[in-house]
Coordinates of C-alpha atoms and ligand atoms in Angstrom, one line a residue:
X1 CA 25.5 -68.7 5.0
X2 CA 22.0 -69.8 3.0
X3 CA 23.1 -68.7 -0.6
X4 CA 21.1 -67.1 -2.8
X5 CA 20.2 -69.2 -5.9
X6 CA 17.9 -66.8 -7.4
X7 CA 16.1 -67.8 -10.7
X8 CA 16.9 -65.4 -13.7
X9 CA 14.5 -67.2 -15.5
X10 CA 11.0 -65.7 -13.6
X11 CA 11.1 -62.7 -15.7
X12 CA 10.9 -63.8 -19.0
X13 CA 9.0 -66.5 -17.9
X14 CA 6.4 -64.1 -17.2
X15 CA 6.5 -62.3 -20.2
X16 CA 4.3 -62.1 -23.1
X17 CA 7.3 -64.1 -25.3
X18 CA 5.3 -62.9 -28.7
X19 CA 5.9 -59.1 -27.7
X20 CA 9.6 -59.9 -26.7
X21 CA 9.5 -61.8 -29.9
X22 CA 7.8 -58.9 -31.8
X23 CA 10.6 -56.3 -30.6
X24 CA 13.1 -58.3 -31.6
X25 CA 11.7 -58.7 -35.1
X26 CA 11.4 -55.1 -35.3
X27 CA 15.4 -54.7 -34.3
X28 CA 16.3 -57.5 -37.4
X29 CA 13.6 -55.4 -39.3
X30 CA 15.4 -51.7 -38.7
X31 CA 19.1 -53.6 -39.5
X32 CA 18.0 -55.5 -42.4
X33 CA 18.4 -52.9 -45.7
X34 CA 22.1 -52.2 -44.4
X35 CA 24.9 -53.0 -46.4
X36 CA 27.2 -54.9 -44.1
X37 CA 30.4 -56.9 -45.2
X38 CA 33.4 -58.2 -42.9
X39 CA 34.6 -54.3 -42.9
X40 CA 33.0 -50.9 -43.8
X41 CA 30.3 -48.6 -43.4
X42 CA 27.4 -50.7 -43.1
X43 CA 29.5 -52.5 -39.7
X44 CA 29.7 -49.0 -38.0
X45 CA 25.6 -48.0 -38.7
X46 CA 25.2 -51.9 -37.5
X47 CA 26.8 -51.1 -34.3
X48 CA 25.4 -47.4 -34.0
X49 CA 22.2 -48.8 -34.1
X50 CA 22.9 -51.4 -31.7
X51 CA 24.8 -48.8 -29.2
X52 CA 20.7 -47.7 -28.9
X53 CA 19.9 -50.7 -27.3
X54 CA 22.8 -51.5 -24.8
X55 CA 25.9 -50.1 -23.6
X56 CA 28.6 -51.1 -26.6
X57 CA 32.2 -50.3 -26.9
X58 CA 33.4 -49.7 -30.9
X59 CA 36.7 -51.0 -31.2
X60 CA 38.8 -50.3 -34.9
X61 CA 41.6 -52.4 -35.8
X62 CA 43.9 -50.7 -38.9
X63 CA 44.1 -52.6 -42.1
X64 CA 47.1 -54.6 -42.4
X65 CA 47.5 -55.6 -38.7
X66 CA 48.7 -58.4 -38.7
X67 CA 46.6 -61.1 -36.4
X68 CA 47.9 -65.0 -36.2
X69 CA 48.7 -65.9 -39.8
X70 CA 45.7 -63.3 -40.8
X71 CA 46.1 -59.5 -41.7
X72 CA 43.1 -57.4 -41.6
X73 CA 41.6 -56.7 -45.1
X74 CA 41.5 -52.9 -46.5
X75 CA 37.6 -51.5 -46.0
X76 CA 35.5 -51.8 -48.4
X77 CA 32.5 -49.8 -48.8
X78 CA 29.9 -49.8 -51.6
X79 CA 27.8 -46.4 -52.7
X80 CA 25.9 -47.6 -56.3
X81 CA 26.2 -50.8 -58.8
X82 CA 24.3 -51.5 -61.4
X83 CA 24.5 -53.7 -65.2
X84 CA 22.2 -51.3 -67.5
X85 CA 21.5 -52.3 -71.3
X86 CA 21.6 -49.7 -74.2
X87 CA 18.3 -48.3 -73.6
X88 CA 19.2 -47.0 -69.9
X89 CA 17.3 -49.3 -68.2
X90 CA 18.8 -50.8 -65.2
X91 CA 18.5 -54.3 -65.5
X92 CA 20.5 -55.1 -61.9
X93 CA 20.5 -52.6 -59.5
X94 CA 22.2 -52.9 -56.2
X95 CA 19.6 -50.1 -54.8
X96 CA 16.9 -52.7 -54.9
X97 CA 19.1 -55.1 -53.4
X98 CA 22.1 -55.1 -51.5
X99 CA 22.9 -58.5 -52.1
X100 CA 22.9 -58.0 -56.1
X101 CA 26.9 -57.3 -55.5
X102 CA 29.4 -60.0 -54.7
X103 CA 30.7 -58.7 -51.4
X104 CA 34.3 -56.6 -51.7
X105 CA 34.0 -56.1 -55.7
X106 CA 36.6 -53.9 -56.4
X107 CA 35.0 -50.9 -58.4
X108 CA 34.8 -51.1 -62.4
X109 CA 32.7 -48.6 -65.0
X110 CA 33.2 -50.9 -68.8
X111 CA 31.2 -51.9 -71.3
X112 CA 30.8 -55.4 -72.2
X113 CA 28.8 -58.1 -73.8
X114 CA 26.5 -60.6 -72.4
X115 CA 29.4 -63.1 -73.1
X116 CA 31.7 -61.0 -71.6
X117 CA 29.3 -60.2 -68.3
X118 CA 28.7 -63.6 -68.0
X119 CA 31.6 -65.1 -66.0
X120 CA 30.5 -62.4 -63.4
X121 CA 27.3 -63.6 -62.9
X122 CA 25.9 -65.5 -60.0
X123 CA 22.9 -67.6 -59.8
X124 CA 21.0 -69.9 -57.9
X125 CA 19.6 -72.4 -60.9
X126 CA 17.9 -74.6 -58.1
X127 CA 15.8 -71.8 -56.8
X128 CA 15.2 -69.2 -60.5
X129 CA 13.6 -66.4 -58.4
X130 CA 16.2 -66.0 -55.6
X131 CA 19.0 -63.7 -55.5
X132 CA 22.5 -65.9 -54.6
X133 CA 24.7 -64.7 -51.3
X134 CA 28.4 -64.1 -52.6
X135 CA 31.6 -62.7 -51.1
X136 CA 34.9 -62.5 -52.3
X137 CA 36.7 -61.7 -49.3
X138 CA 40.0 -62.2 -50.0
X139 CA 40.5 -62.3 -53.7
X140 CA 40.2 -59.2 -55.4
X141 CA 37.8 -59.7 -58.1
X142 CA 33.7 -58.3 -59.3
X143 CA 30.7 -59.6 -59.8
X144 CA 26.6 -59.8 -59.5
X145 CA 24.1 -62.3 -57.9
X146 CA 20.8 -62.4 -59.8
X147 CA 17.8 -64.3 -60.0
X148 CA 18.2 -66.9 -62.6
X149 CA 15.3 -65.8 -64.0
X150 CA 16.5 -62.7 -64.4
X151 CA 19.8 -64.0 -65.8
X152 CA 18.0 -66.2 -68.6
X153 CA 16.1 -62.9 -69.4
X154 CA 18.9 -61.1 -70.8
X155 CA 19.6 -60.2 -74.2
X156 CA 22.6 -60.0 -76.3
X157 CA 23.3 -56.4 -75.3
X158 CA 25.8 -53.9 -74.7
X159 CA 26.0 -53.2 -71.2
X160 CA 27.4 -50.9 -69.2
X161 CA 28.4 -52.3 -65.9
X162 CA 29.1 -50.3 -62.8
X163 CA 30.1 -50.6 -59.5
X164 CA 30.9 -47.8 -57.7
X165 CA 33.0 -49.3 -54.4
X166 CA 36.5 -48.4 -53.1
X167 CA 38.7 -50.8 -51.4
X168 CA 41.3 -48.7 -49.3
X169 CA 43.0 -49.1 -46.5
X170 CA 41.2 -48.6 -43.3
X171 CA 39.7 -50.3 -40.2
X172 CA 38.1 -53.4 -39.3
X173 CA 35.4 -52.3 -36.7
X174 CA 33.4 -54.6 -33.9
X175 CA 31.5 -54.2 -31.0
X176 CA 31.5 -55.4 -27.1
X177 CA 29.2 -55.0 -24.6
X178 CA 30.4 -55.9 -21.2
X179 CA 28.5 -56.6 -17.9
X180 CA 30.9 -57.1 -14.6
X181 CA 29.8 -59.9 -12.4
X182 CA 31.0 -60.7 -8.8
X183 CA 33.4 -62.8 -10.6
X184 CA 36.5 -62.2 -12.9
X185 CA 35.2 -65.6 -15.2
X186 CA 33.4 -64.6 -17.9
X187 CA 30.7 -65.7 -19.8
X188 CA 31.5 -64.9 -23.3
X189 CA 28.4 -64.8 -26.5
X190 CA 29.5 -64.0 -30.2
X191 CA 27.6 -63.5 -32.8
X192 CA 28.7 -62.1 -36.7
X193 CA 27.9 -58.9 -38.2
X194 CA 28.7 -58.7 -41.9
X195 CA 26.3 -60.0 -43.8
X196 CA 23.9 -57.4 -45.7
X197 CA 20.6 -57.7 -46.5
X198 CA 20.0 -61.8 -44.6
X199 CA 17.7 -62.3 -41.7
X200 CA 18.5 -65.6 -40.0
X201 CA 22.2 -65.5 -41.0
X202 CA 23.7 -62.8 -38.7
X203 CA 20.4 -60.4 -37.8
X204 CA 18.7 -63.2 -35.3
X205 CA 22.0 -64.0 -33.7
X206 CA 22.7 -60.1 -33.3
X207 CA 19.0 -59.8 -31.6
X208 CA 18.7 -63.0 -29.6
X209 CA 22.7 -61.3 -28.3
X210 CA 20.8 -57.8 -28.0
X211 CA 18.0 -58.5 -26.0
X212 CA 20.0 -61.2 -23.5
X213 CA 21.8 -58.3 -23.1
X214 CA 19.1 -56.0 -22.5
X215 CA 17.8 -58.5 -20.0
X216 CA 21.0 -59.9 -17.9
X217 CA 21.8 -55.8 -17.3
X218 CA 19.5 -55.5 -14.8
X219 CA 20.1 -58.8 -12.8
X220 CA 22.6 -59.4 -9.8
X221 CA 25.6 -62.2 -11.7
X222 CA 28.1 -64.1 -10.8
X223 CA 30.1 -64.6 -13.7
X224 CA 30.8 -61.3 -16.2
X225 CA 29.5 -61.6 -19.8
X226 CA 31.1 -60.4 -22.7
X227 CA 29.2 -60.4 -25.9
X228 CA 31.3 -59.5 -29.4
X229 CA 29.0 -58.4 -32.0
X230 CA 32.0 -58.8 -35.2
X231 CA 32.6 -59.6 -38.9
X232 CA 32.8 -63.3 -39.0
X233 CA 36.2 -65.1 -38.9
X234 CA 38.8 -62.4 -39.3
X235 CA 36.8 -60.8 -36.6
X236 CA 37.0 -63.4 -34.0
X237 CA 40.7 -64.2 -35.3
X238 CA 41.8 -60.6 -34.3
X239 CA 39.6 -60.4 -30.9
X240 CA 41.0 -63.4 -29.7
X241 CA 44.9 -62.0 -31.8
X242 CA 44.4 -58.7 -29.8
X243 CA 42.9 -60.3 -26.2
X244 CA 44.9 -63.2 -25.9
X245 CA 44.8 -62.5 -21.9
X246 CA 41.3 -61.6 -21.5
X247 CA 40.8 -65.1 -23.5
X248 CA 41.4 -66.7 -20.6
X249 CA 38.8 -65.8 -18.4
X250 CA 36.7 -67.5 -20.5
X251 CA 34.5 -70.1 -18.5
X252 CA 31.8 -70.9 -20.6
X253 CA 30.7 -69.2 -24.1
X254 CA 28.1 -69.2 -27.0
X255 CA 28.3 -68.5 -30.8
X256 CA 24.5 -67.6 -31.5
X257 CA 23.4 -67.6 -35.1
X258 CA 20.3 -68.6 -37.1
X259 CA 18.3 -68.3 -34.4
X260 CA 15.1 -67.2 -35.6
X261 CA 13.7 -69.4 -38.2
X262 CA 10.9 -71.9 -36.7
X263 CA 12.7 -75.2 -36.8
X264 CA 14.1 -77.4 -34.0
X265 CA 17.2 -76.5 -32.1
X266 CA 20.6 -77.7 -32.8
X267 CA 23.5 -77.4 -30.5
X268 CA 27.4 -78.1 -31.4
X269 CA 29.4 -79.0 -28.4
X270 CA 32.5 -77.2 -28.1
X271 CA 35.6 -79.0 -29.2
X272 CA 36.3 -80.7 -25.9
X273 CA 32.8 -82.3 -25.7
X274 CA 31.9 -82.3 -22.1
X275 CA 32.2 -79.0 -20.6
X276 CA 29.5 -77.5 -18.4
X277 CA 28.2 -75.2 -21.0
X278 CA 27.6 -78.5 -23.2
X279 CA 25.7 -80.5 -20.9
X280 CA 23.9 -76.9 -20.2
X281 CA 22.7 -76.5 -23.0
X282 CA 21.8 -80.4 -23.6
X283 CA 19.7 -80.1 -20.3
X284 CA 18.4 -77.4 -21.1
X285 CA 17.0 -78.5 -25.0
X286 CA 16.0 -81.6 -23.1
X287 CA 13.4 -80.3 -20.9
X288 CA 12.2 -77.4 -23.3
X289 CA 9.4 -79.4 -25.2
X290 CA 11.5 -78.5 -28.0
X291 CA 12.3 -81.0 -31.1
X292 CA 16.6 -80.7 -30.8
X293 CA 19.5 -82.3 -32.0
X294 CA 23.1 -82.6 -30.5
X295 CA 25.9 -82.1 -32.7
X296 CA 29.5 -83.0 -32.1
X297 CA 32.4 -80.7 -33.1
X298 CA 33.6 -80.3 -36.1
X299 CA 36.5 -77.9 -37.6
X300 CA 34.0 -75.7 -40.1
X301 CA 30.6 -73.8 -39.2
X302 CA 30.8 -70.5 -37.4
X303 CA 33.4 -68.6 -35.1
X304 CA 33.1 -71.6 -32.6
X305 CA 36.3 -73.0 -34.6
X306 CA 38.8 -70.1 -33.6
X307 CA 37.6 -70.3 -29.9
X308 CA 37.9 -73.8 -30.3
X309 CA 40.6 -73.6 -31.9
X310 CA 43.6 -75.8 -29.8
X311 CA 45.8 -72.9 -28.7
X312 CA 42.8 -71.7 -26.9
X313 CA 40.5 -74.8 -26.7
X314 CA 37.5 -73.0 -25.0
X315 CA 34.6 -74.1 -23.6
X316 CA 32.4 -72.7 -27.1
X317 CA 29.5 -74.1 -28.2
X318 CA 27.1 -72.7 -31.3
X319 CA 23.2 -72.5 -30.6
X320 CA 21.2 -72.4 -33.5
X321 CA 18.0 -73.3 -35.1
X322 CA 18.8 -74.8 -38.6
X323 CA 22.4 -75.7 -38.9
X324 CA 24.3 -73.3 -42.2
X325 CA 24.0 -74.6 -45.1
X326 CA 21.2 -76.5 -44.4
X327 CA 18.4 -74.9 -45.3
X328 CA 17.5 -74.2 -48.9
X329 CA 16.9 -70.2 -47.5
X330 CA 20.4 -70.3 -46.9
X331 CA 22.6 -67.3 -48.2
X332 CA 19.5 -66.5 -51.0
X333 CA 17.5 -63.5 -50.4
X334 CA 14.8 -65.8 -49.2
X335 CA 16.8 -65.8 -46.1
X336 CA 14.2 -62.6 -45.5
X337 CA 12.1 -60.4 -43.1
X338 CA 9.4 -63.5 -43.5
X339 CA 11.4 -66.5 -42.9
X340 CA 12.5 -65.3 -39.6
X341 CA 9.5 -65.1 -37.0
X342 CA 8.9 -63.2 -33.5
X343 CA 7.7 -66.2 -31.5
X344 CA 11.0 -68.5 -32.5
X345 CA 12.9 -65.6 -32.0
X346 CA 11.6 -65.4 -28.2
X347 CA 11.9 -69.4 -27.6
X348 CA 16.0 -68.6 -28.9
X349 CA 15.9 -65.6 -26.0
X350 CA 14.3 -68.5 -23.3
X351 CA 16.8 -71.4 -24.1
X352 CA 20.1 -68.3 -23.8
X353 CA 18.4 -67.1 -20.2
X354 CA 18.0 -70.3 -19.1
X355 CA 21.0 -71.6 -19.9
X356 CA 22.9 -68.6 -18.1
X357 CA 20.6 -69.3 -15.1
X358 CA 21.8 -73.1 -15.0
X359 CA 25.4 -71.4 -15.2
X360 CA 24.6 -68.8 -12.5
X361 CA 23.7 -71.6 -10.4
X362 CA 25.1 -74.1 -10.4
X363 CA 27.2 -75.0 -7.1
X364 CA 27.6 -77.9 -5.3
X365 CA 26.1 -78.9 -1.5
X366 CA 27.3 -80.8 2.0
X367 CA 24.3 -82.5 3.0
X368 CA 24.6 -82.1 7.1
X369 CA 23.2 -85.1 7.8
X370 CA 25.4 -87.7 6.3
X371 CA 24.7 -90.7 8.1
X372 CA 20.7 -91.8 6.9
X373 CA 18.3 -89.4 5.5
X374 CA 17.2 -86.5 8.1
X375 CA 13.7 -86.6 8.4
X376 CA 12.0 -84.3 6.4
X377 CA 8.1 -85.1 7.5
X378 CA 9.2 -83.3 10.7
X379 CA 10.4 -79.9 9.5
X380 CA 7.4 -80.0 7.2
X381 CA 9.3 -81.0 4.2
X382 CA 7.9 -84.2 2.9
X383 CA 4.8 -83.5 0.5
X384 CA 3.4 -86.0 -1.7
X385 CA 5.2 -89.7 -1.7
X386 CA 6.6 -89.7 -5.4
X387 CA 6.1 -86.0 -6.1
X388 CA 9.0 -84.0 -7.6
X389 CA 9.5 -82.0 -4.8
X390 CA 10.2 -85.0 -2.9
X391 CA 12.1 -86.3 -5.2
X392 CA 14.5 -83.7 -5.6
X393 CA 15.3 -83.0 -2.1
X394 CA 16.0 -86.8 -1.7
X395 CA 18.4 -86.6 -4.4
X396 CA 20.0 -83.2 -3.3
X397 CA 20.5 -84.9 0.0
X398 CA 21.7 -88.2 -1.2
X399 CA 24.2 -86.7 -3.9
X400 CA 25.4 -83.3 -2.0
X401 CA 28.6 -85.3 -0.8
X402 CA 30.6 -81.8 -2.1
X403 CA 31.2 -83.4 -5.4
X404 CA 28.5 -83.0 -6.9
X405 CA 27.0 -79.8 -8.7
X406 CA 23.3 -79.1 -9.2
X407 CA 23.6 -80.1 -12.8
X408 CA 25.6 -83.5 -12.0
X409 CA 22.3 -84.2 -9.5
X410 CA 20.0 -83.0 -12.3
X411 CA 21.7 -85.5 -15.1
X412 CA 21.8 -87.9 -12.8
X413 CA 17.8 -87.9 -11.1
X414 CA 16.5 -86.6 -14.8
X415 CA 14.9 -83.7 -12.7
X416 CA 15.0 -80.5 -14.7
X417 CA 17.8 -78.4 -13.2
X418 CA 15.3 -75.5 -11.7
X419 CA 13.2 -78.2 -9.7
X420 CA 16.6 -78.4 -7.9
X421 CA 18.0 -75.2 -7.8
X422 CA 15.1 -73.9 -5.5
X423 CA 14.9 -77.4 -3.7
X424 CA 18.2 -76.6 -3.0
X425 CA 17.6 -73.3 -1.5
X426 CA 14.6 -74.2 1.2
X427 CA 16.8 -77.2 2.3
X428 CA 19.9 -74.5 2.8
X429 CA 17.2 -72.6 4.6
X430 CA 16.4 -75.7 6.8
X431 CA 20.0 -76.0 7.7
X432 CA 20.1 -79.3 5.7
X433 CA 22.4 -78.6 2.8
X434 CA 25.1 -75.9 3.0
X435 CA 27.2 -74.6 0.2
X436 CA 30.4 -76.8 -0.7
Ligands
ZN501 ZN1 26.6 -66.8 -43.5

């Protein structure tokens, strides 16, 4: 039987990437002024908008289920906050910013003092105009992020501070979208969905996830794909708490977040280091033309460390641009609608699809002539001495003992893995390799 290695990669290939890019932009553009947090309303208008796009199931998990050594958190949802001084005037106001409220204040109405106020205040001294990213998740407490700036502007004052939220038990909400392959393995991409008003942080992740989506719907797949759109960490903790079985059928899988700034790629390999969807994506970065860097694992970062985590220990790498906390942008409200671009945004899509194609295709070969090479100027098959053609069927032929897959052949000869795929193919269609 000739199998069908069919390149997912021709369609995007062939696409104008700045209008891909441009649609994306204009998803993270439409999600950006929500208020999202790990739990809450600004989740369940995240994924509503989202359900637009591609076919989504909404799963709610009560507060105070208990998940691993985690319970889910009570929902918290935020309506107004603001610090006004005694003239009325609101000095910080969370409806000109979402992220002027520490994440999961509980709600207060007092008056106080600067001094008072002050041990509430966040800043970012290093950077006096931007507005700080702060959460407190699992401490009950209050509090506003403000420019510096603005902070050294204040005057002794009394000030009425506000914040008009309610923490109550209720339901910690994420998303799945599932495609069914001819295969029970599945392909699994994550991505994190609670923070407000950041671009890079969460919103590329969710549309570089969207749009691969959008695009692997329509194509014929071997593996199935499940991609999680939920809050960071307690979100993964009770997918993988509440799918402990599905878990398993994980082959391969991707965290994807800060995705659309315009710096080099960097991958971290999943905790056991040398699965196939590391050296995917490594041969992949390798022959994009794209600066890159390899990371090893490490026990911090993104949702990578509860898949990698050792009870499960799977094969999860993270794909991103800048690394967290690298980037001065990072968790500021320069983290914006302008620091994240269409074009990068597209180059993100291009290294997820063709990294899926390398894992859609790659199977190993029986050469059928063992014993010296068959001759290939005979059936037509031997082009230019030195060309990569050649090249790649003499290494297809040479290697296809049964043991080796397309990517072993493609590490190995330093061809890029597509040259081989469809080299592959026309010698299966010559009767000179068959599948393993
Ligand atoms: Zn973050």
């Amino acid at each position: 039987m000739i199998p069908q290695l069919s390149s997912l990669t021709a369609g995007i290939l062939s696409t104008d990437l700045a209008a891909v890019g441009g649609r994306m932009h204009s998803l993270i553009s439409e999600l950006y002024p929500i208020c999202r947090s790990i739990t809450g309303e600004g989740v369940h208008q995240t994924l509503a908008a989202l359900q637009r796009e591609i076919p989504l199931s909404i799963s709610e998990v009560p507060s105070g289920t208990e998940v691993f050594d985690w319970t889910v958190p009570k929902e918290w949802n935020i309506r107004d906050a603001y610090i006004q001084d005694s003239n009325g005037n609101r000095v910080v106001d969370f409806r000109q910013s979402n992220l002027h409220v520490l994440s999961y204040s509980v709600p207060i109405q007092a008056y106080m003092t600067l001094e008072e106020l002050k041990p509430h205040l966040f800043t970012l001294p290093e950077h006096p105009d931007w507005i700080p990213y702060r959460t407190s998740y699992y401490k009950e407490d209050w509090g506003f992020c403000l420019s510096h700036r603005q902070m050294l502007s204040l005057a002794e004052d009394r000030y009425e501070v506000r914040i008009d939220s309610s923490l109550e038990p209720g339901r910690l909400t994420y998303g799945e979208c599932f495609l069914q392959g001819q295969t029970e393995e599945e392909v699994l991409i994550s991505c994190h969905i609670c923070h407000p008003s950041l671009a890079n942080d969460n919103l590329s992740g969710i549309a570089v996830a969207v749009f691969l989506a959008k695009y692997l719907a329509s194509m014929p797949l071997r593996y199935s794909y499940r991609f999680l759109f939920i809050p960071g960490t307690i979100g993964a903790i009770t997918w993988l708490a509440l799918n402990q079985d599905r878990a398993r059928r994980i082959q391969h899988g991707l965290v994807l977040t800060n995705l659309g700034d315009p710096n080099g790629f960097h991958y971290k390999k999943s905790r056991r280091g040398n699965t196939e969807i590391d050296r995917a994506v490594a041969h992949v970065l390798k022959h994009s033309g794209r600066p890159y860097q390899i990371l090893d694992f490490f026990p911090h970062g993104s949702d990578e460390r509860q898949y990698c985590s050792p009870g499960f220990n799977l094969a999860v790498g993270c794909l991103m641009r800048t690394v967290w906390g690298q980037f001065p942008e990072y968790h500021s409200s320069a983290d914006n609608l302008d620091f994240v671009q269409p074009l990068p945004l597209a180059e993100s899509l291009c290294i997820c699809i063709q990294v899926v194609d390398l894992l859609e295709n790659n199977r190993k070969f029986v050469t059928q002539y063992p014993f010296c090479e068959p001759q290939l100027g005979k059936r037509s098959l031997y082009g230019l001495a030195g060309s990569t053609d050649n090249l790649a069927r003499l290494w297809l032929l040479n290697l296809s003992d049964g043991d080796h897959s397309l990517l072993d052949i493609a590490e190995r000869s330093g061809l890029p893995f597509h040259v081989l795929r469809d080299a592959a193919q026309l010698l299966c269609e010559h009767h000179l390799l068959r599948t393993a």
